[in-house]
XYZ file of C-alpha atoms in Angstrom:
181
model
C -2.489 19.629 -3.517
C -1.353 15.910 -3.597
C -1.203 16.163 0.146
C -4.577 17.905 0.510
C -6.364 15.245 -1.702
C -4.737 12.253 0.077
C -5.471 13.466 3.114
C -9.270 14.332 2.167
C -9.195 10.486 0.907
C -8.394 9.828 4.639
C -10.928 11.706 6.041
C -13.923 10.326 4.024
C -12.716 6.643 5.079
C -12.336 8.167 8.735
C -16.143 9.310 8.253
C -17.403 5.946 6.957
C -15.755 4.159 9.721
C -17.178 6.260 12.479
C -21.018 5.664 10.584
C -20.527 2.169 10.867
C -19.409 1.456 7.224
C -16.384 -0.384 5.562
C -13.369 1.575 5.594
C -10.156 0.355 4.077
C -7.108 1.919 2.568
C -4.416 0.237 0.787
C -1.114 2.077 0.300
C 2.136 0.511 -1.428
C 5.393 3.275 -1.359
C 8.671 2.910 -1.134
C 8.700 5.434 2.203
C 6.199 6.287 4.552
C 7.949 9.389 7.003
C 6.026 12.607 6.839
C 4.663 13.085 10.351
C 1.383 14.700 9.249
C 0.552 11.857 6.731
C 1.528 9.278 9.470
C -0.887 11.184 12.246
C -3.685 10.840 9.497
C -2.870 6.590 9.434
C -2.911 7.063 13.444
C -6.675 9.068 13.366
C -8.170 6.419 10.947
C -6.678 3.569 12.491
C -8.149 4.864 15.826
C -11.582 5.741 13.913
C -11.892 1.799 12.677
C -10.356 2.403 8.793
C -8.193 -1.284 8.096
C -5.321 -0.017 6.802
C -2.530 -2.260 4.718
C 0.585 -1.010 3.432
C 3.105 -2.173 1.676
C 6.680 -0.530 2.043
C 10.300 -0.984 0.207
C 12.087 0.929 2.723
C 11.851 3.895 5.117
C 8.774 3.381 7.402
C 8.137 5.615 10.120
C 4.717 4.469 11.405
C 4.706 2.020 14.133
C 2.303 -0.611 13.293
C 0.304 -2.621 15.974
C 0.626 0.396 18.689
C -2.319 -0.001 21.193
C -4.926 2.956 20.963
C -2.733 4.361 18.261
C -2.463 1.872 15.431
C -4.375 -1.409 15.836
C -5.770 -1.445 12.837
C -2.413 -0.906 10.887
C -0.912 -3.662 9.063
C 2.664 -3.177 7.617
C 4.599 -5.594 5.548
C 8.182 -4.949 3.585
C 8.956 -6.564 0.795
C 12.325 -6.957 -0.664
C 13.454 -9.309 -3.406
C 15.109 -9.626 -6.497
C 13.771 -6.729 -8.283
C 14.000 -3.436 -7.501
C 10.189 -1.629 -7.499
C 9.563 1.739 -7.159
C 5.528 1.470 -7.934
C 3.318 3.810 -5.665
C -0.279 2.616 -4.868
C -3.134 4.107 -3.359
C -6.402 2.373 -2.793
C -9.423 4.361 -0.912
C -12.398 2.139 -0.559
C -14.245 4.971 -0.464
C -17.565 3.938 0.160
C -17.518 1.398 -2.607
C -16.176 2.621 -5.000
C -12.333 1.557 -4.758
C -10.654 4.645 -5.810
C -6.734 3.938 -6.989
C -4.176 6.257 -8.185
C -0.756 5.613 -9.057
C 1.752 8.736 -8.164
C 5.449 9.428 -8.382
C 5.653 10.788 -4.964
C 6.020 8.210 -1.389
C 4.619 9.573 1.838
C 8.023 12.050 2.818
C 7.824 15.394 3.233
C 10.193 16.433 0.884
C 7.888 14.994 -1.585
C 4.855 16.185 -0.480
C 5.654 19.523 0.495
C 8.991 20.663 -1.307
C 8.875 18.721 -5.204
C 6.364 19.129 -7.980
C 4.869 15.213 -8.021
C 2.529 13.481 -10.158
C -0.681 11.691 -8.996
C -3.875 10.432 -11.276
C -6.452 7.996 -10.472
C -6.925 5.010 -12.272
C -10.418 5.242 -14.139
C -10.691 2.069 -16.459
C -12.283 -0.701 -15.014
C -10.129 -3.479 -16.122
C -6.568 -1.873 -15.519
C -8.051 -0.854 -11.772
C -9.127 -4.961 -11.672
C -5.737 -6.090 -12.740
C -3.775 -3.483 -10.335
C -5.798 -4.819 -7.374
C -4.632 -8.028 -8.098
C -0.910 -7.576 -8.428
C -1.480 -5.712 -4.883
C -3.513 -8.399 -3.408
C -0.810 -11.090 -4.604
C 1.771 -8.625 -3.154
C -0.682 -9.094 0.240
C -0.012 -12.705 0.379
C 3.437 -12.979 -0.130
C 4.927 -15.569 2.572
C 8.344 -15.966 1.021
C 9.660 -12.572 1.093
C 7.288 -10.326 2.869
C 8.306 -8.950 6.121
C 5.703 -8.175 8.944
C 6.615 -5.042 10.579
C 5.813 -4.552 14.172
C 6.418 -2.374 17.474
C 9.664 -4.604 18.647
C 11.068 -3.975 15.270
C 12.210 -7.289 15.089
C 9.934 -7.527 11.947
C 10.141 -11.026 10.937
C 9.450 -12.816 7.712
C 5.599 -13.904 7.195
C 6.434 -17.547 6.416
C 3.672 -20.122 7.083
C 4.366 -23.893 5.954
C 0.420 -24.015 6.511
C -0.138 -21.688 3.428
C 0.748 -21.914 -0.467
C 4.182 -20.371 -1.210
C 3.822 -17.004 -2.776
C 6.811 -15.005 -3.738
C 4.647 -11.842 -4.932
C 8.032 -10.786 -7.206
C 7.774 -14.165 -8.941
C 4.476 -14.709 -9.120
C 3.978 -10.624 -10.377
C 6.850 -11.098 -13.366
C 5.037 -14.418 -14.266
C 1.286 -13.103 -14.372
C 3.086 -10.271 -16.441
C 4.668 -12.188 -18.738
C 1.231 -14.392 -19.014
C -0.335 -11.057 -19.806
C 2.013 -9.852 -22.326
C 1.406 -13.512 -23.936
C -1.831 -13.335 -24.454
C -1.909 -9.613 -25.277
C 0.292 -10.360 -28.107
């Protein structure tokens, strides 16, 4: 029921956006290829839902297309460490529902395999995961901004403090493990 659950969560964000309320989705996965989920995201974008996606591999969604995906921003981070995290965050009226899952949004994962997804309910853990996602969204060294022309330039900026998410992520976790020891 993973496809149905994520679809329902997107629909909730669409309803909130149409009602004039804050609506946003943050997704992190390896691949986004499933046409039905992509169509849902396009509908959400057209309704006014702000969507940020972090993709490592395949992305069949095209961000920045007028009247289709203007509210969708996609970055790809490929760096030293091989990551396979799948994190799905839905604003959900301020509740910030956060899920971890084994599945990317690919047809084979959502329709032909048994996959696992589960909510994160512990507030401390939820806050920590959100901080790590925000760090990745700030990457301006290895992140590429996916675009309609598929030139996908690096997000580099000389005006901003350098953020290399994987290294900062590593140092964050190393520091945390030392504090917890």
